[in-house]
Amino acid sequence: MTQDRILLAHGSGGQLSHELVERLFLKYFDNPILARLDDAAVVRVSSFRFQVPGSSNLKAEAPNPKLAFTTDSYVVNPIFFPGGDIGKLAICGTVNDLAMSGARPLYLSASFIIEEGLSLDDLERIVVSMRQAADEAGVEVIAGDTKVVNRGSADGLFINTTGVGIVPEQIGISGSNARPGDKVIVSGAIGDHGMAIMSQREGLEFSAPLRSDCAPLNKLVAAMLEASREIHCLRDPTRGGLATTLNEFAAQSNVGILIHEGRIPIHDAVRGACEMLGLDPLHVANEGKLVAVVGEADAEKVLVCMKGHPYGAEAAIIGEVRAEHPGRVVMRTLLGTLRLVDMLVGDLLPRIC
Amino acid sequence: MTQDRILLAHGSGGQLSHELVERLFLKYFDNPILARLDDAAVVRVSSFRFQVPGSSNLKAEAPNPKLAFTTDSYVVNPIFFPGGDIGKLAICGTVNDLAMSGARPLYLSASFIIEEGLSLDDLERIVVSMRQAADEAGVEVIAGDTKVVNRGSADGLFINTTGVGIVPEQIGISGSNARPGDKVIVSGAIGDHGMAIMSQREGLEFSAPLRSDCAPLNKLVAAMLEASREIHCLRDPTRGGLATTLNEFAAQSNVGILIHEGRIPIHDAVRGACEMLGLDPLHVANEGKLVAVVGEADAEKVLVCMKGHPYGAEAAIIGEVRAEHPGRVVMRTLLGTLRLVDMLVGDLLPRIC
């Protein structure tokens, strides 16, 4: 790596994050499951080889359910924001990562790193909010941990949640499954979460309110998977935004992606705030949206299914997968020109999640 | 709770930690699995009920492997210390929590919260050390996450690891399984980790070196479980030390525990440092020791098995479980008197793990 110290941009979800993962974590934690870089690791329980003392290997007895496993630490600042808080985010984010692998989320762990001096009332509000989000998603928090660090050694509260789920046998979703001809669907308007955090943090006032879209998407995904077996890729465009997710799909699947600017749903308040601040909404984080790459024949059916769900009401087909320019994402702008859509580079907004 | 703000002692593993867990986390994350408060949550895969679209319920097809699930965030300060570093600790600690449920540890997630400015060389050393510990334990890191927070918002590096394992069918270990007559075995000398951290942090020099005992104990546990089916409780006495673990067993099992001061292995350097600093070694953290409660008939056999393992060479039977004084731990001192052994109260040494 060209730097010798960690920069904020190493945590942005963009290019430096990817470099750090590839040159350090993948290098040393070298295994094919991690190397897939999907939102959740999926392992067959048959990989769970072990000898039961005095009996035969359990492997022979068991079928092969596929276990999904994902982790995220949440460091969002501020811990309360319009539309949610760090607790709701910690449940929804991990539930969504499981759902994006096609898994039915089941169990979560929750680990708290608390700065000495945090108000117990605030902590209680956050735990209540976690419970509500867990109830909505239909998951249970079954393991936990609490650490307290001295004042000045953390910033209020960090929460890690790690989740397990099971992937139904016939489902094989991965960022590497996009095929030329597939359609790209986004489940709703982009940029709400990032702009809500930014306005809250910077004390910016806009005419229309900005509100995080933070939501558990597992039930939307379950409905989509019931509607079609041609859902090839699923991912929630969090850090790095829609542009980064599409670039990940293009790279993992070695395909090109063409999107149409005029079809991308964006709320007016977000568009206005982005224009004012000189931000590209394609790079702004979401916490209640997903991007699906769907076989062409099923795309309309999946879209209709999504529109019938509260978290997919504003869904839209925004583009298609191409054989041309593999590894690249290109956007046809409102002016009719083509522009390359890059992965987020540098640091748009740290500590968004 | 009597406080309205989080204190360092809420993270000590002692009485305030227990209050926080019971009055906040157990209250809102209300479920019987979490409520067992064992080192790892154990769930049957049969609890993994879900409908596969267009097929019958998978529940009917699957046997019932028991999944163990545990999480810990590591905030140790300093991140390098004699005998280990935060990375080795993060792998061993979570492997050990799985092993203490009788599980064979299989997969770990690793989530990094990094303070802007951390040296990449230091991060690489830590990741290498994680890989070495994972190899020794025979586990794989298959899911990960990286967050970077601005300078001053964390203290160098925090790592969360969350682990899954499978518990063989005939094994049912829990802190609530201690029965009168059972023997209490500790796998070696206590207090090494806590005193190594303290001496490093405070720059204290003692004549004999203090070195953390940080180690993965899953292979020791596997050997013990092969030697006997009468291992009732297992726990690694980390935060809060041996005294806190024994108090947890006494409370969860509603039994009394009597230990004998003269039988508790303690290295001279640790004893000397504790005396000098006025600390009770029973309250000092360990990261490579376990406490086992074993049926009387098998205790000697288990002890011999442990002594044959590198991480159990100094194992000793230190006491027994009694019907008298349920919920309490009592120690016969070297002077022949009896003294009550309390759970750690307050804050012996923050950020030990």
XYZ file of C-alpha atoms in Angstrom:
706
model
C 0.000 0.000 0.000
C 1.221 3.481 -0.713
C 0.329 4.830 2.714
C 1.952 3.688 5.927
C -0.904 4.792 8.170
C -4.637 4.184 8.201
C -6.628 7.044 6.696
C -10.313 7.760 7.153
C -10.772 6.747 3.516
C -9.711 3.200 4.387
C -13.120 2.952 6.050
C -15.159 4.663 3.352
C -16.243 1.525 1.538
C -14.518 2.836 -1.570
C -11.251 2.097 -3.335
C -8.899 2.363 -0.351
C -11.177 0.069 1.666
C -11.001 -2.476 -1.110
C -7.206 -2.209 -1.228
C -6.957 -2.740 2.512
C -9.180 -5.805 2.340
C -7.305 -7.328 -0.562
C -3.755 -6.564 0.448
C -4.084 -7.310 4.140
C -7.163 -9.232 5.207
C -7.518 -11.503 2.178
C -3.770 -12.051 2.124
C -3.604 -13.423 5.651
C -7.116 -14.786 6.189
C -6.666 -16.665 2.999
C -9.708 -18.834 2.284
C -12.164 -19.165 -0.590
C -15.221 -18.246 1.481
C -13.877 -14.870 2.591
C -12.419 -14.275 -0.863
C -15.895 -14.193 -2.425
C -16.385 -10.799 -0.723
C -20.154 -11.140 -0.654
C -22.205 -9.418 2.021
C -22.407 -12.646 3.996
C -20.176 -15.704 4.040
C -22.103 -18.816 3.071
C -20.834 -22.195 4.249
C -22.384 -25.601 4.071
C -22.965 -27.261 7.403
C -21.268 -30.238 5.792
C -18.088 -28.193 6.095
C -18.718 -28.623 9.820
C -16.568 -31.738 9.945
C -15.812 -33.029 13.384
C -15.472 -36.310 15.148
C -17.946 -37.033 17.866
C -15.903 -38.937 20.447
C -16.732 -42.597 20.198
C -19.025 -42.217 17.197
C -18.770 -41.879 13.467
C -18.200 -38.566 11.746
C -21.346 -36.442 11.947
C -20.776 -35.354 8.370
C -22.172 -38.607 7.143
C -25.409 -38.149 9.072
C -26.267 -34.557 8.199
C -27.751 -33.019 5.073
C -26.086 -29.845 3.900
C -27.910 -26.733 4.981
C -26.071 -23.600 3.923
C -25.264 -21.242 6.755
C -24.898 -17.509 6.093
C -22.624 -15.523 8.425
C -21.933 -11.784 8.397
C -20.467 -9.134 10.688
C -20.521 -5.349 10.896
C -19.384 -2.792 13.426
C -21.442 0.389 13.565
C -19.712 3.659 14.418
C -22.266 6.128 13.060
C -22.029 9.687 14.333
C -24.367 11.033 15.689
C -25.882 7.999 17.412
C -29.409 9.420 17.033
C -30.518 10.751 13.656
C -33.768 11.397 11.753
C -35.251 8.010 10.898
C -33.224 5.917 13.309
C -30.325 5.486 15.662
C -27.172 3.370 15.913
C -29.168 0.502 17.428
C -31.765 0.278 14.659
C -28.939 0.594 12.139
C -26.959 -2.215 13.791
C -29.895 -4.612 13.554
C -31.050 -3.601 10.058
C -27.560 -3.500 8.559
C -26.696 -7.036 9.583
C -30.152 -8.416 8.806
C -29.785 -6.862 5.356
C -26.346 -8.360 4.760
C -27.781 -11.802 5.551
C -30.812 -11.183 3.362
C -28.567 -10.120 0.463
C -27.080 -13.633 0.422
C -30.592 -15.028 0.053
C -30.535 -16.190 3.669
C -33.379 -16.153 6.102
C -31.827 -14.199 9.025
C -32.260 -16.028 12.328
C -29.901 -15.059 15.121
C -27.791 -12.016 15.910
C -25.093 -11.244 18.422
C -24.707 -7.700 19.757
C -21.475 -6.386 21.217
C -21.258 -2.911 22.719
C -18.140 -0.762 23.101
C -19.279 2.068 25.357
C -17.403 5.228 26.255
C -17.391 5.885 29.977
C -19.973 8.565 30.714
C -22.610 7.546 28.154
C -26.056 8.248 29.512
C -27.865 5.095 30.571
C -31.094 6.597 29.239
C -29.528 6.916 25.799
C -28.255 3.343 25.993
C -31.715 2.139 26.979
C -33.367 4.024 24.078
C -30.903 2.355 21.729
C -31.474 -1.119 23.128
C -35.254 -0.619 22.871
C -34.821 0.469 19.285
C -32.715 -2.645 18.580
C -35.427 -4.846 20.007
C -38.079 -3.166 17.841
C -36.006 -3.596 14.689
C -35.250 -7.218 15.605
C -38.964 -7.864 16.100
C -39.818 -6.326 12.754
C -37.162 -8.462 11.053
C -38.112 -11.574 12.999
C -34.648 -12.217 14.433
C -33.424 -12.793 17.973
C -30.342 -11.427 19.718
C -28.946 -14.500 21.463
C -25.357 -13.543 22.325
C -23.836 -10.341 23.608
C -20.846 -8.584 25.086
C -20.198 -5.224 26.733
C -16.920 -3.373 26.982
C -16.443 0.045 28.536
C -13.470 2.215 27.605
C -12.299 5.311 29.416
C -13.521 8.745 28.424
C -11.862 9.905 25.220
C -11.021 6.378 24.019
C -14.213 5.938 21.996
C -16.962 8.227 20.748
C -20.057 7.460 22.775
C -21.010 4.043 21.508
C -19.954 1.502 18.896
C -22.038 -1.625 18.280
C -21.020 -4.794 16.488
C -23.717 -7.144 15.308
C -22.966 -10.489 13.721
C -25.685 -12.603 12.203
C -26.398 -16.147 11.155
C -29.072 -17.328 8.802
C -29.836 -20.244 6.556
C -29.850 -20.111 2.772
C -32.514 -22.295 1.129
C -30.958 -25.019 -0.971
C -31.873 -23.789 -4.439
C -30.693 -20.230 -3.865
C -27.231 -19.163 -5.005
C -26.910 -15.393 -4.956
C -23.536 -13.733 -5.377
C -22.050 -10.549 -6.728
C -20.337 -12.750 -9.297
C -23.576 -14.028 -10.884
C -24.488 -11.076 -13.142
C -24.860 -12.086 -16.818
C -25.198 -9.944 -19.953
C -28.861 -9.162 -20.554
C -29.778 -9.088 -16.854
C -31.674 -6.065 -15.572
C -30.537 -3.861 -12.675
C -33.268 -2.921 -10.199
C -32.982 -0.538 -7.267
C -35.620 -0.864 -4.538
C -36.207 2.856 -4.069
C -34.784 6.361 -3.888
C -31.068 6.580 -3.158
C -29.007 8.723 -0.795
C -31.522 9.237 2.029
C -29.390 7.785 4.820
C -26.152 9.555 3.987
C -27.765 12.929 3.511
C -29.803 12.590 6.723
C -26.601 11.890 8.676
C -24.755 14.716 6.993
C -27.473 17.287 7.600
C -27.789 16.183 11.220
C -24.058 16.270 11.806
C -23.364 19.567 10.124
C -26.529 21.239 11.403
C -27.633 21.953 7.838
C -31.266 22.923 7.279
C -32.969 22.167 3.998
C -36.486 23.109 3.000
C -37.554 19.449 2.767
C -36.654 17.142 5.643
C -33.948 14.507 5.134
C -34.684 11.205 6.822
C -32.670 7.977 6.906
C -34.173 5.049 5.029
C -32.797 2.569 7.615
C -35.010 -0.543 7.440
C -34.825 -4.341 7.554
C -35.179 -5.657 4.005
C -35.380 -9.392 4.678
C -39.115 -9.644 4.113
C -38.859 -7.734 0.828
C -36.098 -10.138 -0.244
C -38.150 -13.172 0.803
C -41.022 -11.934 -1.378
C -38.664 -11.370 -4.325
C -37.187 -14.845 -3.978
C -40.663 -16.319 -3.969
C -41.526 -14.386 -7.129
C -38.478 -15.459 -9.144
C -35.601 -17.907 -9.227
C -33.666 -15.593 -11.571
C -32.369 -13.170 -8.974
C -28.635 -13.321 -9.619
C -27.114 -10.612 -7.409
C -28.414 -8.747 -4.382
C -26.606 -6.129 -2.357
C -27.494 -3.184 -0.154
C -25.646 -0.074 -1.346
C -24.398 1.256 2.003
C -20.929 2.852 2.275
C -19.845 3.978 -1.161
C -23.436 4.129 -2.396
C -25.052 2.732 -5.532
C -21.971 3.461 -7.649
C -19.739 1.295 -5.480
C -22.183 -1.625 -5.385
C -22.543 -1.592 -9.180
C -18.767 -1.457 -9.608
C -18.435 -4.431 -7.258
C -20.937 -6.421 -9.335
C -19.175 -5.454 -12.572
C -15.790 -6.501 -11.192
C -16.924 -9.714 -9.476
C -18.967 -10.863 -12.494
C -16.555 -9.457 -15.085
C -19.372 -7.722 -16.978
C -20.233 -4.177 -17.946
C -23.193 -2.337 -16.437
C -25.105 0.473 -18.141
C -27.469 2.603 -16.047
C -29.767 5.436 -17.093
C -29.593 8.595 -15.004
C -33.207 9.492 -15.674
C -34.472 6.224 -14.207
C -32.676 6.395 -10.852
C -35.136 7.377 -8.136
C -33.876 10.226 -5.934
C -35.987 12.277 -3.544
C -36.017 15.998 -4.314
C -34.612 16.889 -0.906
C -31.628 14.595 -1.428
C -31.065 15.847 -4.969
C -31.154 19.434 -3.779
C -28.836 18.850 -0.842
C -26.369 16.950 -3.026
C -26.356 19.738 -5.605
C -25.791 22.339 -2.933
C -22.923 20.389 -1.381
C -21.400 19.211 -4.643
C -21.961 15.516 -3.852
C -22.818 12.734 -6.265
C -25.912 10.917 -4.922
C -24.569 7.741 -6.549
C -21.861 7.766 -3.851
C -24.134 8.510 -0.889
C -24.919 5.689 1.564
C -28.284 3.949 1.890
C -29.445 1.730 4.754
C -32.830 0.535 3.538
C -32.293 -0.045 -0.163
C -31.118 -2.948 -2.252
C -29.815 -3.424 -5.757
C -30.878 -6.585 -7.570
C -29.540 -8.019 -10.803
C -32.346 -10.109 -12.285
C -32.658 -12.291 -15.373
C -34.297 -10.252 -18.151
C -37.381 -12.465 -18.454
C -38.251 -12.094 -14.761
C -37.344 -8.430 -14.270
C -40.855 -6.982 -14.665
C -42.340 -9.651 -12.406
C -39.768 -8.936 -9.705
C -40.359 -5.186 -10.061
C -44.111 -5.614 -9.573
C -43.484 -7.793 -6.527
C -41.157 -5.163 -5.047
C -43.598 -2.316 -5.649
C -46.177 -4.223 -3.639
C -43.940 -4.143 -0.566
C -43.629 -1.037 1.679
C -39.822 -1.005 1.345
C -39.957 -1.423 -2.432
C -42.751 0.990 -3.359
C -40.396 3.249 -5.331
C -38.452 0.425 -7.003
C -37.258 0.965 -10.579
C -35.360 -0.825 -13.315
C -32.385 1.474 -13.801
C -30.170 -0.369 -16.229
C -28.845 -3.579 -17.683
C -25.808 -5.839 -17.695
C -23.659 -5.891 -20.850
C -20.819 -7.945 -22.210
C -19.069 -4.723 -23.316
C -16.564 -2.844 -21.127
C -16.288 -5.640 -18.507
C -15.551 -4.420 -14.995
C -16.926 -0.942 -15.722
C -20.134 0.918 -14.919
C -21.338 3.500 -17.423
C -24.249 5.919 -17.062
C -26.298 7.464 -19.852
C -26.870 10.967 -18.488
C -29.985 13.100 -18.804
C -28.163 14.912 -21.609
C -27.743 11.652 -23.517
C -23.995 11.456 -23.018
C -22.196 8.507 -21.468
C -20.086 8.871 -18.357
C -18.005 6.403 -16.417
C -19.365 5.770 -12.911
C -16.459 5.236 -10.535
C -16.294 3.527 -7.236
C -16.097 6.039 -4.428
C -12.510 7.189 -3.990
C -11.443 8.986 -0.847
C -13.750 9.967 1.848
C -17.185 11.371 1.115
C -18.496 11.217 4.629
C -16.873 9.182 7.388
C -18.830 7.264 10.007
C -22.037 6.993 8.064
C -22.791 3.559 9.523
C -29.772 1.144 38.198
C -28.415 3.566 40.748
C -26.151 5.361 38.259
C -27.409 7.373 35.338
C -24.186 7.126 33.344
C -21.960 4.282 32.241
C -18.929 3.802 34.486
C -15.750 1.926 33.658
C -16.864 -0.689 36.180
C -19.844 -1.536 33.960
C -17.260 -3.188 31.718
C -15.225 -4.921 34.400
C -16.963 -8.261 34.215
C -17.942 -7.847 37.860
C -21.101 -6.899 39.683
C -21.963 -3.715 37.762
C -21.498 -5.572 34.459
C -23.919 -8.208 35.651
C -26.431 -5.548 36.663
C -26.187 -3.868 33.272
C -26.740 -7.166 31.480
C -29.693 -8.151 33.610
C -31.468 -4.817 33.870
C -30.961 -3.690 30.295
C -29.874 -6.342 27.800
C -31.795 -9.300 29.228
C -34.811 -7.084 29.805
C -35.120 -6.048 26.169
C -33.442 -8.929 24.317
C -35.716 -11.211 26.231
C -35.185 -14.813 25.164
C -34.283 -18.046 26.953
C -31.065 -18.609 24.984
C -29.494 -15.286 25.942
C -30.852 -15.633 29.476
C -28.675 -18.686 30.113
C -25.678 -16.321 30.192
C -23.229 -19.024 29.185
C -20.049 -18.158 27.290
C -21.678 -19.150 24.015
C -25.316 -19.338 22.988
C -26.265 -22.829 21.905
C -29.203 -23.285 19.535
C -30.427 -26.325 17.730
C -30.425 -26.041 13.975
C -33.953 -27.376 14.237
C -34.829 -23.975 15.644
C -33.905 -22.774 12.155
C -37.497 -23.012 10.976
C -38.204 -21.610 7.582
C -40.225 -22.426 4.558
C -38.359 -23.136 1.383
C -40.572 -21.614 -1.317
C -42.407 -24.393 -3.098
C -41.108 -27.163 -0.876
C -41.835 -28.641 2.500
C -40.418 -27.216 5.697
C -36.717 -27.977 5.933
C -37.164 -28.718 9.609
C -38.602 -32.080 8.800
C -35.572 -33.054 6.719
C -32.743 -32.004 9.021
C -31.322 -33.630 12.129
C -30.670 -31.316 15.027
C -27.050 -30.262 15.225
C -26.485 -27.773 18.029
C -24.886 -24.540 16.916
C -22.763 -22.531 19.365
C -22.553 -18.772 18.810
C -20.515 -16.230 20.771
C -19.274 -12.654 20.400
C -16.630 -10.484 22.044
C -15.173 -7.070 21.351
C -11.546 -6.619 22.316
C -10.383 -3.217 23.537
C -7.186 -4.224 25.350
C -4.680 -1.471 26.029
C -1.821 -1.639 25.027
C -2.470 -3.538 21.802
C 0.910 -5.323 22.068
C 1.883 -6.945 25.362
C 4.239 -9.701 26.600
C 2.824 -12.999 25.399
C 0.469 -11.643 22.749
C -1.394 -8.782 21.157
C -4.990 -7.717 20.566
C -5.205 -9.948 17.488
C -4.093 -13.159 19.195
C -6.405 -12.278 22.074
C -9.354 -11.710 19.724
C -8.967 -15.144 18.169
C -8.202 -17.037 21.384
C -10.896 -15.354 23.438
C -13.690 -16.235 21.041
C -12.340 -19.724 20.317
C -12.265 -20.266 24.077
C -15.829 -19.060 24.574
C -16.986 -21.559 21.955
C -14.880 -24.324 23.482
C -16.366 -23.612 26.931
C -19.786 -24.576 25.582
C -18.322 -27.911 24.503
C -18.392 -26.795 20.876
C -15.851 -27.524 18.215
C -15.020 -23.975 16.995
C -15.258 -23.693 13.213
C -15.681 -20.217 11.786
C -14.957 -16.714 13.038
C -15.813 -13.249 11.835
C -13.412 -10.369 12.489
C -14.499 -6.735 12.555
C -11.980 -3.940 12.982
C -12.649 -0.448 14.344
C -9.474 1.457 13.549
C -8.469 4.925 14.687
C -7.253 7.084 11.848
C -3.454 7.172 11.967
C -2.828 3.589 13.111
C 0.365 2.286 11.562
C -0.267 -0.190 8.767
C 2.748 -2.173 9.965
C 1.141 -2.582 13.368
C -2.131 -3.624 11.746
C -0.300 -6.163 9.616
C 1.524 -7.623 12.643
C -1.824 -8.012 14.353
C -3.486 -9.672 11.374
C -0.531 -12.081 11.046
C -0.846 -12.905 14.720
C -4.594 -13.556 14.240
C -3.860 -15.924 11.410
C -1.303 -17.829 13.509
C -3.715 -18.172 16.413
C -6.498 -19.247 14.039
C -4.227 -21.889 12.534
C -3.281 -23.208 15.955
C -6.939 -23.411 16.930
C -7.970 -24.864 13.578
C -10.558 -22.177 12.760
C -11.064 -19.960 9.730
C -11.958 -16.272 9.547
C -14.657 -16.202 6.879
C -16.367 -12.829 7.359
C -15.010 -9.403 8.115
C -15.616 -5.678 8.334
C -13.451 -2.581 8.672
C -14.465 0.799 10.043
C -12.166 3.771 10.453
C -12.995 6.547 12.916
C -11.365 9.945 13.100
C -8.377 10.550 15.346
C -9.442 10.781 18.968
C -12.660 8.805 18.471
C -11.138 5.428 19.321
C -7.913 4.239 20.907
C -5.800 2.691 18.165
C -7.709 -0.474 17.419
C -10.711 -2.428 18.627
C -11.490 -5.885 17.224
C -14.732 -7.823 17.426
C -14.668 -11.530 16.748
C -17.798 -13.645 16.647
C -17.615 -17.401 16.370
C -19.735 -20.359 15.403
C -19.132 -23.956 16.277
C -21.030 -27.178 16.626
C -21.712 -28.926 19.894
C -21.642 -32.735 19.694
C -25.024 -34.203 20.503
C -24.257 -35.834 23.835
C -22.585 -32.768 25.306
C -24.548 -30.406 27.523
C -22.227 -28.048 29.363
C -23.587 -25.056 31.226
C -22.753 -22.913 34.213
C -25.993 -24.209 35.708
C -24.908 -27.881 35.769
C -22.737 -27.938 38.914
C -23.921 -30.522 41.470
C -22.892 -31.065 45.106
C -19.919 -33.417 45.226
C -18.438 -32.183 41.930
C -14.789 -31.161 41.903
C -13.493 -27.771 40.740
C -10.415 -27.914 38.507
C -8.384 -24.980 37.200
C -6.183 -25.635 34.170
C -3.131 -23.741 35.450
C -1.741 -20.734 37.285
C -4.069 -17.732 37.541
C -3.574 -14.018 36.996
C -0.860 -14.073 34.311
C -2.751 -12.094 31.672
C -4.030 -9.330 33.913
C -0.699 -8.759 35.610
C 1.182 -8.766 32.295
C -1.142 -6.066 30.950
C -0.910 -4.049 34.133
C 2.889 -4.167 34.287
C 3.137 -3.233 30.615
C 0.669 -0.392 30.916
C 2.048 1.100 34.080
C 5.673 0.502 33.141
C 6.176 -1.549 36.299
C 9.277 -3.732 36.470
C 9.302 -6.877 38.549
C 12.240 -9.216 39.122
C 10.456 -12.098 37.366
C 8.859 -11.388 33.983
C 5.060 -11.266 33.698
C 3.713 -12.803 30.533
C 0.121 -13.197 29.317
C -1.190 -16.763 29.191
C -3.285 -15.958 26.064
C -3.871 -19.281 24.251
C -6.555 -21.213 22.390
C -7.952 -23.893 24.689
C -10.191 -25.797 22.278
C -7.828 -28.733 21.875
C -7.407 -29.066 25.642
C -11.201 -29.051 25.962
C -11.578 -31.632 23.198
C -9.165 -33.935 25.048
C -11.079 -33.437 28.313
C -14.393 -34.220 26.642
C -12.934 -37.392 25.211
C -11.681 -38.406 28.645
C -14.985 -37.919 30.482
C -18.689 -37.368 29.981
C -18.962 -35.905 33.481
C -17.712 -32.415 32.711
C -20.589 -30.286 33.968
C -19.359 -26.687 33.711
C -16.544 -25.069 31.747
C -15.627 -21.405 31.661
C -12.542 -19.318 31.011
C -12.021 -16.907 33.913
C -11.290 -13.703 31.969
C -12.592 -10.341 33.230
C -13.325 -10.623 36.944
C -10.960 -13.583 37.303
C -11.407 -16.959 38.973
C -13.530 -15.477 41.763
C -16.122 -14.126 39.347
C -16.356 -17.373 37.348
C -16.872 -19.417 40.502
C -19.524 -16.985 41.725
C -21.285 -17.289 38.365
C -21.303 -21.091 38.647
C -22.558 -20.924 42.250
C -25.364 -18.548 41.271
C -26.369 -20.282 38.022
C -26.346 -23.760 39.619
C -27.658 -22.591 43.006
C -24.900 -24.441 44.861
C -22.084 -23.515 47.217
C -18.442 -23.773 46.187
C -15.537 -24.325 48.589
C -12.007 -23.725 47.336
C -8.683 -24.205 49.100
C -6.235 -21.323 48.904
C -3.200 -23.602 49.147
C -4.212 -25.563 46.066
C -4.662 -22.635 43.678
C -1.691 -22.447 41.306
C -0.196 -18.940 41.078
C 3.172 -18.073 39.587
C 5.544 -16.387 42.043
C 5.870 -13.302 39.859
C 2.108 -12.808 39.816
C 1.805 -13.440 43.555
C 4.562 -10.929 44.251
C 3.141 -8.272 41.936
C -0.352 -8.718 43.408
C 0.980 -8.391 46.948
C 2.896 -5.269 46.058
C -0.118 -3.665 44.389
C -2.674 -4.883 46.916
C -4.602 -6.934 44.354
C -6.380 -10.226 44.878
C -5.146 -12.687 42.223
C -8.585 -14.322 42.332
C -9.907 -11.180 40.627
C -7.188 -10.884 37.982
C -8.018 -11.816 34.369
C -6.758 -14.902 32.552
C -6.836 -15.538 28.806
C -5.502 -19.089 28.562
C -7.053 -20.823 31.551
C -10.289 -22.641 32.170
C -12.250 -23.706 35.194
C -14.017 -27.063 35.002
C -16.618 -28.515 37.337
C -16.375 -32.289 37.013
C -18.274 -35.218 38.536
C -16.320 -36.520 41.545
C -15.694 -39.988 40.084
C -14.040 -38.598 36.940
C -12.113 -35.713 38.478
C -8.739 -37.445 38.780
C -9.023 -38.876 35.282
C -9.784 -35.434 33.837
C -6.916 -33.910 35.828
C -4.452 -36.448 34.429
C -5.728 -35.770 30.912
C -5.278 -32.019 31.406
C -1.768 -32.358 32.792
C -0.805 -34.207 29.621
C -1.683 -31.167 27.512
C 0.665 -28.157 27.133
C -2.066 -25.724 28.229
C -3.038 -27.882 31.225
C 0.369 -28.861 32.591
C -0.191 -26.942 35.836
C -3.814 -28.025 36.321
C -5.038 -28.619 39.861
C -8.175 -29.656 41.726
C -8.813 -26.586 43.854
C -12.138 -27.293 45.515
C -15.553 -28.861 45.461
C -19.228 -28.080 45.029
C -21.442 -28.166 48.116
C -25.117 -28.051 48.866
C -24.413 -25.620 51.729
C -24.439 -21.818 51.286
C -25.988 -21.945 47.792
C -24.934 -19.073 45.557
C -21.768 -18.420 47.562
C -18.087 -19.157 47.106
C -16.008 -19.732 50.231
C -12.247 -20.181 50.490
C -10.356 -22.067 53.186
C -7.301 -19.837 53.597
C -3.725 -20.904 54.238
C -4.378 -20.019 57.879
C -7.272 -22.471 58.018
C -9.967 -19.793 58.286
C -12.893 -19.468 55.909
C -13.469 -16.328 53.887
C -16.185 -15.360 51.475
C -14.917 -14.950 47.902
C -16.820 -12.141 46.235
C -17.426 -11.396 42.616
C -15.264 -8.497 41.506
C -16.903 -5.204 42.429
C -15.789 -1.980 40.830
C -12.932 -1.703 38.506
C -9.729 -3.600 39.109
C -8.166 -2.893 35.752
C -10.108 -1.596 32.763
C -9.472 -2.734 29.191
C -7.799 -6.004 30.058
C -9.299 -7.738 27.024
